[in-house]
mmCIF file of C-alpha atoms and ligand atoms in Angstrom:
data_model
loop_
_atom_site.group_PDB
_atom_site.id
_atom_site.type_symbol
_atom_site.label_atom_id
_atom_site.label_comp_id
_atom_site.label_asym_id
_atom_site.label_seq_id
_atom_site.Cartn_x
_atom_site.Cartn_y
_atom_site.Cartn_z
ATOM 1 C CA MET A 1 0.000 0.000 0.000
ATOM 2 C CA ARG A 2 1.081 3.541 -0.657
ATOM 3 C CA ARG A 3 1.626 6.035 2.131
ATOM 4 C CA ALA A 4 -1.685 7.910 1.789
ATOM 5 C CA THR A 5 -3.547 4.638 2.145
ATOM 6 C CA ARG A 6 -1.458 3.518 5.094
ATOM 7 C CA LEU A 7 -1.970 6.866 6.856
ATOM 8 C CA THR A 8 -5.708 6.337 6.453
ATOM 9 C CA HIS A 9 -5.850 2.726 7.648
ATOM 10 C CA LEU A 10 -3.043 2.238 10.181
ATOM 11 C CA GLY A 11 -3.589 2.546 13.908
ATOM 12 C CA ARG A 12 -7.322 1.853 13.749
ATOM 13 C CA PRO A 13 -9.054 -0.205 16.461
ATOM 14 C CA ALA A 14 -9.712 -3.925 16.084
ATOM 15 C CA TYR A 15 -13.227 -5.197 15.398
ATOM 16 C CA THR A 16 -14.992 -6.633 18.434
ATOM 17 C CA GLU A 17 -18.108 -8.647 17.667
ATOM 18 C CA GLY A 18 -17.774 -7.403 14.095
ATOM 19 C CA ARG A 19 -17.996 -3.739 14.979
ATOM 20 C CA ARG A 20 -15.609 -0.904 15.755
ATOM 21 C CA PRO A 21 -15.493 2.885 15.888
ATOM 22 C CA VAL A 22 -13.476 4.485 13.085
ATOM 23 C CA ASN A 23 -11.005 5.984 15.541
ATOM 24 C CA GLN A 24 -9.015 4.507 18.406
ATOM 25 C CA PRO A 25 -10.919 5.222 21.607
ATOM 26 C CA VAL A 26 -9.119 7.581 23.977
ATOM 27 C CA VAL A 27 -8.071 5.220 26.735
ATOM 28 C CA ARG A 28 -7.360 7.295 29.820
ATOM 29 C CA ALA A 29 -5.636 5.083 32.339
ATOM 30 C CA SER A 30 -3.263 4.811 35.195
ATOM 31 C CA THR A 31 -4.321 1.495 36.776
ATOM 32 C CA VAL A 32 -5.108 -1.498 34.626
ATOM 33 C CA GLU A 33 -7.291 -4.002 36.524
ATOM 34 C CA TYR A 34 -6.915 -7.780 36.168
ATOM 35 C CA ASP A 35 -9.593 -10.392 36.752
ATOM 36 C CA CYS A 36 -7.151 -12.770 38.454
ATOM 37 C CA VAL A 37 -3.517 -13.027 39.473
ATOM 38 C CA ASP A 38 -2.754 -15.396 36.624
ATOM 39 C CA THR A 39 -3.948 -12.897 33.993
ATOM 40 C CA MET A 40 -1.743 -10.230 35.562
ATOM 41 C CA ARG A 41 1.273 -12.552 35.634
ATOM 42 C CA ARG A 42 0.783 -13.501 31.991
ATOM 43 C CA ALA A 43 0.356 -9.874 30.867
ATOM 44 C CA ARG A 44 3.463 -8.797 32.756
ATOM 45 C CA ALA A 45 5.453 -11.722 31.440
ATOM 46 C CA ARG A 46 4.559 -10.779 27.878
ATOM 47 C CA ARG A 47 5.523 -7.199 28.599
ATOM 48 C CA ASP A 48 8.853 -8.247 30.122
ATOM 49 C CA GLU A 49 9.594 -10.344 27.036
ATOM 50 C CA GLY A 50 9.412 -7.109 25.075
ATOM 51 C CA HIS A 51 5.872 -7.547 23.714
ATOM 52 C CA ARG A 52 3.413 -4.730 23.797
ATOM 53 C CA ALA A 53 0.972 -5.198 26.645
ATOM 54 C CA PHE A 54 -1.420 -2.770 28.275
ATOM 55 C CA THR A 55 -0.357 -3.148 31.924
ATOM 56 C CA TYR A 56 -0.100 0.359 33.347
ATOM 57 C CA GLY A 57 -0.744 3.889 32.032
ATOM 58 C CA LEU A 58 2.930 4.831 32.159
ATOM 59 C CA ARG A 59 3.762 1.969 29.801
ATOM 60 C CA GLY A 60 1.305 3.068 27.144
ATOM 61 C CA THR A 61 -2.351 2.568 26.269
ATOM 62 C CA PRO A 62 -4.068 1.268 23.107
ATOM 63 C CA THR A 63 -4.280 4.931 22.001
ATOM 64 C CA THR A 64 -0.570 5.613 22.413
ATOM 65 C CA PHE A 65 0.310 2.270 20.782
ATOM 66 C CA ALA A 66 -1.750 3.218 17.715
ATOM 67 C CA LEU A 67 0.126 6.498 17.291
ATOM 68 C CA GLU A 68 3.454 4.701 17.741
ATOM 69 C CA ASP A 69 2.508 2.379 14.884
ATOM 70 C CA VAL A 70 1.643 5.265 12.565
ATOM 71 C CA ILE A 71 4.939 7.047 13.297
ATOM 72 C CA THR A 72 6.929 3.818 12.898
ATOM 73 C CA ASP A 73 5.378 3.438 9.457
ATOM 74 C CA LEU A 74 6.167 7.045 8.482
ATOM 75 C CA GLU A 75 9.765 6.732 9.653
ATOM 76 C CA GLY A 76 10.324 3.236 8.289
ATOM 77 C CA GLY A 77 11.697 1.973 11.615
ATOM 78 C CA PHE A 78 11.405 -1.067 13.855
ATOM 79 C CA ALA A 79 9.365 0.636 16.592
ATOM 80 C CA THR A 80 8.653 4.012 18.191
ATOM 81 C CA LYS A 81 8.399 5.402 21.710
ATOM 82 C CA LEU A 82 6.495 8.575 22.501
ATOM 83 C CA PHE A 83 7.614 11.429 24.755
ATOM 84 C CA PRO A 84 5.820 14.382 26.350
ATOM 85 C CA SER A 85 7.593 16.843 23.998
ATOM 86 C CA GLY A 86 10.130 16.887 21.207
ATOM 87 C CA LEU A 87 12.749 18.124 23.645
ATOM 88 C CA ALA A 88 11.939 15.292 26.099
ATOM 89 C CA ALA A 89 12.557 12.842 23.235
ATOM 90 C CA ILE A 90 15.928 14.478 22.570
ATOM 91 C CA SER A 91 17.039 14.622 26.222
ATOM 92 C CA SER A 92 15.957 11.013 26.857
ATOM 93 C CA LEU A 93 17.819 9.808 23.778
ATOM 94 C CA LEU A 94 21.011 11.588 24.819
ATOM 95 C CA LEU A 95 20.740 10.284 28.403
ATOM 96 C CA THR A 96 20.107 6.772 27.102
ATOM 97 C CA PHE A 97 22.987 6.503 24.652
ATOM 98 C CA LEU A 98 25.650 8.573 26.470
ATOM 99 C CA ARG A 99 27.282 7.899 29.820
ATOM 100 C CA PRO A 100 29.609 10.133 31.878
ATOM 101 C CA GLY A 101 33.022 10.200 30.206
ATOM 102 C CA GLU A 102 31.562 9.626 26.740
ATOM 103 C CA HIS A 103 31.506 12.046 23.827
ATOM 104 C CA VAL A 104 28.988 13.092 21.183
ATOM 105 C CA LEU A 105 29.535 14.936 17.892
ATOM 106 C CA VAL A 106 26.748 17.453 17.315
ATOM 107 C CA VAL A 107 25.916 19.488 14.235
ATOM 108 C CA ASP A 108 26.393 23.231 14.847
ATOM 109 C CA THR A 109 22.926 24.012 13.445
ATOM 110 C CA VAL A 110 21.269 22.019 16.207
ATOM 111 C CA TYR A 111 17.937 23.134 17.711
ATOM 112 C CA GLU A 112 18.846 25.763 20.308
ATOM 113 C CA PRO A 113 17.421 23.970 23.427
ATOM 114 C CA THR A 114 19.425 20.861 22.434
ATOM 115 C CA ARG A 115 22.551 23.019 22.477
ATOM 116 C CA ARG A 116 21.657 24.281 25.960
ATOM 117 C CA LEU A 117 21.104 20.707 27.162
ATOM 118 C CA LEU A 118 24.573 19.722 25.935
ATOM 119 C CA ASP A 119 26.415 22.881 27.031
ATOM 120 C CA GLN A 120 24.927 22.863 30.519
ATOM 121 C CA TYR A 121 23.039 19.861 31.891
ATOM 122 C CA LEU A 122 24.980 17.098 30.161
ATOM 123 C CA ALA A 123 28.378 18.846 30.362
ATOM 124 C CA GLU A 124 27.893 19.217 34.127
ATOM 125 C CA ARG A 125 27.350 15.447 34.260
ATOM 126 C CA GLY A 126 30.550 14.617 32.428
ATOM 127 C CA ILE A 127 29.130 14.052 28.942
ATOM 128 C CA GLU A 128 31.377 15.781 26.415
ATOM 129 C CA HIS A 129 30.441 17.185 23.038
ATOM 130 C CA THR A 130 32.023 18.764 19.979
ATOM 131 C CA PHE A 131 30.042 20.815 17.479
ATOM 132 C CA TYR A 132 30.775 20.323 13.785
ATOM 133 C CA SER A 133 29.827 22.345 10.740
ATOM 134 C CA PRO A 134 27.055 20.936 8.526
ATOM 135 C CA ARG A 135 29.465 21.704 5.666
ATOM 136 C CA ASP A 136 32.236 19.552 7.202
ATOM 137 C CA ASN A 137 33.119 16.663 4.910
ATOM 138 C CA ASP A 138 35.886 15.335 7.118
ATOM 139 C CA LEU A 139 34.068 14.431 10.320
ATOM 140 C CA GLY A 140 36.339 11.456 10.998
ATOM 141 C CA ARG A 141 39.087 13.721 12.405
ATOM 142 C CA LEU A 142 36.708 14.857 15.197
ATOM 143 C CA VAL A 143 35.932 11.322 16.360
ATOM 144 C CA ARG A 144 37.556 10.408 19.675
ATOM 145 C CA ASP A 145 38.061 7.051 21.394
ATOM 146 C CA ASN A 146 35.096 7.844 23.641
ATOM 147 C CA THR A 147 32.748 9.068 20.873
ATOM 148 C CA ARG A 148 29.521 7.057 21.079
ATOM 149 C CA LEU A 149 27.023 9.178 19.157
ATOM 150 C CA ILE A 150 26.743 11.562 16.218
ATOM 151 C CA TYR A 151 23.715 13.804 16.593
ATOM 152 C CA THR A 152 22.405 15.536 13.470
ATOM 153 C CA GLU A 153 19.581 17.541 11.995
ATOM 154 C CA THR A 154 18.954 17.875 8.289
ATOM 155 C CA PRO A 155 18.079 20.573 7.491
ATOM 156 C CA GLY A 156 19.493 22.400 10.499
ATOM 157 C CA SER A 157 17.424 24.738 12.637
ATOM 158 C CA VAL A 158 17.037 28.331 11.391
ATOM 159 C CA THR A 159 19.780 28.384 8.738
ATOM 160 C CA MET A 160 18.479 25.213 7.054
ATOM 161 C CA GLU A 161 21.738 23.645 5.852
ATOM 162 C CA LEU A 162 21.313 20.022 4.772
ATOM 163 C CA GLN A 163 23.812 17.294 5.466
ATOM 164 C CA ASP A 164 24.418 14.154 3.521
ATOM 165 C CA LEU A 165 23.297 11.771 6.246
ATOM 166 C CA SER A 166 24.706 8.740 4.395
ATOM 167 C CA ARG A 167 28.177 10.271 4.688
ATOM 168 C CA VAL A 168 27.697 10.911 8.418
ATOM 169 C CA VAL A 169 26.618 7.290 8.843
ATOM 170 C CA ALA A 170 29.670 6.130 6.879
ATOM 171 C CA VAL A 171 31.963 7.934 9.368
ATOM 172 C CA ALA A 172 30.164 6.280 12.302
ATOM 173 C CA ARG A 173 30.421 2.821 10.698
ATOM 174 C CA GLU A 174 34.102 3.300 9.854
ATOM 175 C CA HIS A 175 34.926 3.903 13.508
ATOM 176 C CA GLY A 176 32.548 1.324 14.985
ATOM 177 C CA GLY A 177 30.517 1.590 18.172
ATOM 178 C CA ILE A 178 29.069 4.980 17.203
ATOM 179 C CA ARG A 179 25.330 5.453 16.807
ATOM 180 C CA VAL A 180 23.755 8.126 14.611
ATOM 181 C CA ALA A 181 20.647 10.021 15.686
ATOM 182 C CA CYS A 182 18.813 12.552 13.543
ATOM 183 C CA ASP A 183 16.245 15.182 14.486
ATOM 184 C CA ASN A 184 13.746 14.698 11.652
ATOM 185 C CA THR A 185 11.176 17.286 12.724
ATOM 186 C CA TRP A 186 11.363 19.401 9.535
ATOM 187 C CA SER A 187 10.361 16.365 7.458
ATOM 188 C CA SER A 188 8.216 14.799 10.190
ATOM 189 C CA GLY A 189 8.655 11.468 8.427
ATOM 190 C CA TYR A 190 6.847 12.827 5.388
ATOM 191 C CA CYS A 191 9.721 13.600 3.018
ATOM 192 C CA PHE A 192 12.862 12.147 4.616
ATOM 193 C CA ARG A 193 13.518 8.979 6.596
ATOM 194 C CA PRO A 194 16.868 8.985 8.449
ATOM 195 C CA LEU A 195 16.768 5.239 9.136
ATOM 196 C CA GLU A 196 16.751 4.542 5.388
ATOM 197 C CA HIS A 197 20.082 6.361 5.235
ATOM 198 C CA GLY A 198 21.530 4.168 7.960
ATOM 199 C CA ALA A 199 20.801 6.270 11.055
ATOM 200 C CA ASP A 200 19.973 4.291 14.193
ATOM 201 C CA LEU A 201 17.455 6.694 15.717
ATOM 202 C CA SER A 202 15.121 9.358 14.373
ATOM 203 C CA ILE A 203 13.374 12.032 16.421
ATOM 204 C CA ILE A 204 10.226 13.928 15.524
ATOM 205 C CA ALA A 205 8.676 16.767 17.502
ATOM 206 C CA GLY A 206 5.059 15.694 16.935
ATOM 207 C CA THR A 207 4.165 19.110 18.315
ATOM 208 C CA LYS A 208 4.782 20.409 14.787
ATOM 209 C CA TYR A 209 3.315 18.781 11.653
ATOM 210 C CA LEU A 210 2.035 15.537 13.161
ATOM 211 C CA GLY A 211 -0.250 17.406 15.528
ATOM 212 C CA GLY A 212 -0.550 20.061 12.866
ATOM 213 C CA HIS A 213 -2.909 22.363 14.760
ATOM 214 C CA SER A 214 -0.722 24.025 17.444
ATOM 215 C CA ASP A 215 -2.684 22.416 20.263
ATOM 216 C CA LEU A 216 -0.450 19.714 21.714
ATOM 217 C CA MET A 217 3.093 18.800 22.801
ATOM 218 C CA LEU A 218 4.549 15.459 21.731
ATOM 219 C CA GLY A 219 7.826 13.837 20.760
ATOM 220 C CA SER A 220 8.845 10.505 19.283
ATOM 221 C CA VAL A 221 11.945 8.401 18.848
ATOM 222 C CA THR A 222 11.823 5.759 16.154
ATOM 223 C CA ALA A 223 14.529 3.145 16.473
ATOM 224 C CA THR A 224 16.098 0.197 14.724
ATOM 225 C CA GLU A 225 15.682 -3.263 16.243
ATOM 226 C CA ALA A 226 19.134 -2.959 17.840
ATOM 227 C CA THR A 227 18.463 0.397 19.516
ATOM 228 C CA TYR A 228 14.784 0.063 20.399
ATOM 229 C CA GLY A 229 15.190 -1.854 23.672
ATOM 230 C CA ALA A 230 17.247 0.903 25.287
ATOM 231 C CA ILE A 231 14.903 3.721 24.300
ATOM 232 C CA HIS A 232 11.876 1.664 25.342
ATOM 233 C CA ASP A 233 13.360 1.039 28.793
ATOM 234 C CA ALA A 234 14.261 4.728 29.162
ATOM 235 C CA THR A 235 10.610 5.823 29.105
ATOM 236 C CA THR A 236 9.634 3.579 31.993
ATOM 237 C CA THR A 237 12.879 4.152 33.906
ATOM 238 C CA LEU A 238 12.587 7.935 33.611
ATOM 239 C CA GLY A 239 8.805 7.838 34.089
ATOM 240 C CA LEU A 240 7.839 9.583 30.862
ATOM 241 C CA SER A 241 4.234 9.206 29.859
ATOM 242 C CA VAL A 242 2.129 10.862 27.165
ATOM 243 C CA SER A 243 -1.557 11.588 27.546
ATOM 244 C CA SER A 244 -3.900 9.506 25.403
ATOM 245 C CA ASP A 245 -5.896 12.658 24.645
ATOM 246 C CA ASP A 246 -2.831 14.205 23.003
ATOM 247 C CA CYS A 247 -2.128 10.978 21.132
ATOM 248 C CA ALA A 248 -5.691 10.941 19.797
ATOM 249 C CA LEU A 249 -5.201 14.513 18.561
ATOM 250 C CA ALA A 250 -1.895 13.562 16.947
ATOM 251 C CA LEU A 251 -3.568 10.551 15.292
ATOM 252 C CA ARG A 252 -6.199 12.899 13.903
ATOM 253 C CA GLY A 253 -3.410 15.153 12.624
ATOM 254 C CA ALA A 254 -1.560 12.228 11.063
ATOM 255 C CA ARG A 255 -4.630 11.259 8.996
ATOM 256 C CA THR A 256 -4.214 14.453 6.937
ATOM 257 C CA LEU A 257 -0.417 14.818 7.014
ATOM 258 C CA HIS A 258 -0.155 13.860 3.330
ATOM 259 C CA ILE A 259 -2.688 16.570 2.427
ATOM 260 C CA ARG A 260 -1.353 19.322 4.680
ATOM 261 C CA TYR A 261 2.394 18.838 4.242
ATOM 262 C CA PRO A 262 2.509 19.348 0.456
ATOM 263 C CA ALA A 263 0.035 22.233 0.796
ATOM 264 C CA HIS A 264 2.426 23.977 3.217
ATOM 265 C CA GLN A 265 5.272 23.284 0.769
ATOM 266 C CA LYS A 266 3.401 24.636 -2.258
ATOM 267 C CA SER A 267 2.552 27.925 -0.546
ATOM 268 C CA ALA A 268 5.988 28.211 1.046
ATOM 269 C CA VAL A 269 7.735 27.851 -2.317
ATOM 270 C CA ARG A 270 5.454 30.509 -3.776
ATOM 271 C CA VAL A 271 6.085 32.950 -0.889
ATOM 272 C CA ALA A 272 9.836 32.179 -0.686
ATOM 273 C CA ARG A 273 10.262 32.795 -4.438
ATOM 274 C CA TRP A 274 8.491 36.128 -4.072
ATOM 275 C CA LEU A 275 10.660 37.129 -1.103
ATOM 276 C CA GLU A 276 13.808 36.211 -3.056
ATOM 277 C CA THR A 277 13.059 38.894 -5.636
ATOM 278 C CA ARG A 278 12.923 41.700 -3.038
ATOM 279 C CA SER A 279 15.816 44.126 -2.735
ATOM 280 C CA GLU A 280 15.489 44.052 1.086
ATOM 281 C CA VAL A 281 16.344 40.331 1.068
ATOM 282 C CA GLN A 282 19.914 39.022 0.973
ATOM 283 C CA ALA A 283 18.958 35.332 0.776
ATOM 284 C CA VAL A 284 16.137 32.908 1.497
ATOM 285 C CA HIS A 285 17.466 29.833 3.275
ATOM 286 C CA TYR A 286 15.239 27.029 1.990
ATOM 287 C CA PRO A 287 16.578 23.915 0.253
ATOM 288 C CA ALA A 288 13.515 23.716 -2.030
ATOM 289 C CA LEU A 289 14.718 26.854 -3.858
ATOM 290 C CA GLU A 290 17.028 26.499 -6.861
ATOM 291 C CA SER A 291 19.190 29.260 -5.316
ATOM 292 C CA SER A 292 19.954 27.103 -2.245
ATOM 293 C CA PRO A 293 23.478 25.625 -2.135
ATOM 294 C CA ASP A 294 21.768 22.439 -0.895
ATOM 295 C CA HIS A 295 19.186 22.225 -3.670
ATOM 296 C CA ALA A 296 20.851 19.282 -5.464
ATOM 297 C CA LEU A 297 21.233 17.298 -2.234
ATOM 298 C CA TRP A 298 17.628 18.108 -1.334
ATOM 299 C CA GLN A 299 16.472 16.802 -4.709
ATOM 300 C CA ALA A 300 18.529 13.649 -4.251
ATOM 301 C CA GLN A 301 17.462 12.816 -0.677
ATOM 302 C CA PHE A 302 14.112 14.512 0.021
ATOM 303 C CA GLU A 303 10.633 13.936 -1.371
ATOM 304 C CA GLY A 304 9.327 17.337 -0.349
ATOM 305 C CA ALA A 305 9.844 20.359 1.862
ATOM 306 C CA ALA A 306 8.274 21.780 4.989
ATOM 307 C CA GLY A 307 6.622 25.201 4.965
ATOM 308 C CA LEU A 308 9.483 26.477 7.122
ATOM 309 C CA PHE A 309 12.276 28.713 5.812
ATOM 310 C CA THR A 310 14.398 31.634 6.951
ATOM 311 C CA VAL A 311 14.910 35.000 5.297
ATOM 312 C CA GLU A 312 18.238 36.787 5.667
ATOM 313 C CA PHE A 313 17.795 40.516 5.187
ATOM 314 C CA VAL A 314 20.503 42.765 3.806
ATOM 315 C CA THR A 315 23.037 43.745 6.444
ATOM 316 C CA GLY A 316 22.459 46.940 8.369
ATOM 317 C CA SER A 317 18.658 46.710 8.252
ATOM 318 C CA GLU A 318 18.084 45.291 11.775
ATOM 319 C CA ASP A 319 15.845 48.154 12.998
ATOM 320 C CA ARG A 320 13.709 48.048 9.883
ATOM 321 C CA VAL A 321 13.414 44.251 10.112
ATOM 322 C CA GLU A 322 11.938 44.450 13.589
ATOM 323 C CA ARG A 323 9.396 47.068 12.476
ATOM 324 C CA PHE A 324 8.596 44.915 9.422
ATOM 325 C CA VAL A 325 7.818 41.912 11.670
ATOM 326 C CA ASP A 326 5.586 44.094 13.834
ATOM 327 C CA ALA A 327 3.785 45.414 10.743
ATOM 328 C CA LEU A 328 2.735 41.946 9.533
ATOM 329 C CA ARG A 329 -0.939 41.236 10.124
ATOM 330 C CA LEU A 330 -1.440 37.633 8.956
ATOM 331 C CA PHE A 331 1.793 36.260 10.463
ATOM 332 C CA ALA A 332 1.629 35.941 14.236
ATOM 333 C CA ILE A 333 4.908 36.252 16.135
ATOM 334 C CA GLY A 334 5.609 32.956 17.838
ATOM 335 C CA SER A 335 7.927 29.997 18.232
ATOM 336 C CA SER A 336 7.153 26.413 17.289
ATOM 337 C CA TRP A 337 5.539 25.780 13.881
ATOM 338 C CA GLY A 338 3.740 23.110 11.856
ATOM 339 C CA GLY A 339 0.212 24.305 12.603
ATOM 340 C CA PHE A 340 -2.317 25.520 10.041
ATOM 341 C CA GLU A 341 -1.443 29.163 10.758
ATOM 342 C CA SER A 342 1.416 31.271 9.475
ATOM 343 C CA LEU A 343 4.086 32.384 11.932
ATOM 344 C CA VAL A 344 7.072 34.689 11.943
ATOM 345 C CA LEU A 345 10.005 34.743 14.343
ATOM 346 C CA PRO A 346 13.102 36.977 14.434
ATOM 347 C CA CYS A 347 16.102 34.695 15.076
ATOM 348 C CA ASP A 348 19.666 35.425 16.121
ATOM 349 C CA VAL A 349 22.172 32.618 15.728
ATOM 350 C CA ARG A 350 25.278 34.816 16.017
ATOM 351 C CA ALA A 351 26.026 34.037 19.664
ATOM 352 C CA ALA A 352 25.153 30.347 19.464
ATOM 353 C CA ARG A 353 27.003 29.167 16.370
ATOM 354 C CA CYS A 354 30.514 28.213 17.354
ATOM 355 C CA VAL A 355 31.850 26.593 14.168
ATOM 356 C CA ASP A 356 30.559 28.551 11.161
ATOM 357 C CA ASP A 357 30.782 32.317 11.655
ATOM 358 C CA TRP A 358 27.424 34.066 11.265
ATOM 359 C CA SER A 359 28.486 37.316 12.993
ATOM 360 C CA ALA A 360 28.658 39.426 9.816
ATOM 361 C CA ARG A 361 25.413 38.157 8.307
ATOM 362 C CA GLY A 362 22.111 39.979 7.922
ATOM 363 C CA ALA A 363 19.162 39.788 10.310
ATOM 364 C CA LEU A 364 17.342 36.438 10.194
ATOM 365 C CA VAL A 365 13.579 36.015 10.267
ATOM 366 C CA ARG A 366 12.040 32.536 10.216
ATOM 367 C CA PHE A 367 8.673 32.012 8.534
ATOM 368 C CA HIS A 368 6.226 29.169 8.815
ATOM 369 C CA ILE A 369 3.813 29.299 5.907
ATOM 370 C CA GLY A 370 0.380 28.139 6.988
ATOM 371 C CA LEU A 371 -2.671 27.096 5.033
ATOM 372 C CA GLU A 372 -3.882 30.617 4.208
ATOM 373 C CA ASP A 373 -4.057 31.643 0.545
ATOM 374 C CA PRO A 374 -0.432 32.476 -0.350
ATOM 375 C CA GLU A 375 -1.529 35.534 -2.348
ATOM 376 C CA ASP A 376 -2.922 37.054 0.861
ATOM 377 C CA LEU A 377 0.336 36.269 2.637
ATOM 378 C CA ILE A 378 2.337 37.941 -0.141
ATOM 379 C CA GLU A 379 0.123 41.029 0.011
ATOM 380 C CA ASP A 380 0.687 41.171 3.757
ATOM 381 C CA LEU A 381 4.477 40.861 3.323
ATOM 382 C CA ASP A 382 4.441 43.479 0.576
ATOM 383 C CA ALA A 383 2.475 45.944 2.693
ATOM 384 C CA ALA A 384 4.742 45.410 5.721
ATOM 385 C CA LEU A 385 7.922 45.850 3.651
ATOM 386 C CA SER A 386 6.540 49.043 2.095
ATOM 387 C CA SER A 387 5.540 50.442 5.458
ATOM 388 C CA VAL A 388 9.140 50.339 6.731
ATOM 389 C CA ALA A 389 10.885 51.307 3.458
HETATM 390 C C1 PLP B 401 10.314 22.294 17.978
HETATM 391 C C2 PLP B 401 11.496 21.451 17.759
HETATM 392 C C3 PLP B 401 11.895 20.527 18.726
HETATM 393 C C4 PLP B 401 11.263 20.422 20.088
HETATM 394 O O1 PLP B 401 9.922 20.109 20.085
HETATM 395 P P1 PLP B 401 8.985 20.484 21.358
HETATM 396 O O2 PLP B 401 7.846 19.551 21.195
HETATM 397 O O3 PLP B 401 8.645 21.926 21.190
HETATM 398 O O4 PLP B 401 9.784 20.211 22.586
HETATM 399 C C5 PLP B 401 12.982 19.738 18.443
HETATM 400 N N1 PLP B 401 13.638 19.839 17.284
HETATM 401 C C6 PLP B 401 13.294 20.725 16.336
HETATM 402 C C7 PLP B 401 14.080 20.780 15.072
HETATM 403 C C8 PLP B 401 12.216 21.559 16.543
HETATM 404 O O5 PLP B 401 11.888 22.451 15.607
#
């Protein structure tokens, strides 16, 4: 079956007595009650053998299991665990696969809170890291004896550089004993699947396109058979549980992912192309544009693009850029993205980036293109640019 069909039919409830509701019921549970001790023993034994069994709310419910199955299918993995947020998925993964005294290579374009986690919380606990440039084609020289993980994003946050994940995986394989994890939120499993390129673990912030309506927090880690056990155990050991209500919302979102995602892309390409022609704009960082240095790699490895890109304005226009953002009427100012509504966010990577130098670059403004008519969005952008000219 093709993806659109699978997204429609996966994760649905089983028939009982020949009938079923269309959607997975929202199973709200802490305690699961057993009719006798033997039933409980058998359920727990199955669970302890690694099978999925509904034994306690923390360990998942039929609703959360259904969402895991849909994400596993999108990501092309062995199995998926859910987390209360994208960042909780990231922190749990890093805590699971890194011990004190071990080292992780991290792409310099990493999501800002992931950088904070590494620079502060994990560094204080003896977990070392080195940032590398997404343009670095010689990663092997940064690998140390204690390197256990390479942590990537493609494209990177804000500046949107892609990386050839197959090459990153090749470096890990060459050295042995190094896992590769990829934050796949931009693609949300729709247009890129890290595990197909040899990565061991893929993360999605379901908060974004999977939910798709800016009304929930959710994260996932999809793993290979070899890495799944550890990430599965981490959720129960660390006590991370996700509400079935949120999973039901994310399941609802997932049913239309294949309709929404390309619609975001289509409008985003239209708006990005228009922005590119403006004299106020230095560059639009978006791999779907022919002008992107990553366009060829994007064409080779991706089947689509998110509605998320970043505009770099000409240098020296910082004051005007802030007034331009304030003058927009259809773009709300806000972080996160992936909902039906357009968003705008001034970004500053100058202090954070420690490998590639962004200090002399123009002001950056990130856009998420929602499901509005793109011609209205362009008129809004045009009016705001004119008002600060
Ligand atoms: C938003 C985001 C996250 C974190 O997701 P939350 O659910 O907000 O914690 C992680 N990675 C990337 C690339 C993101 O954009």
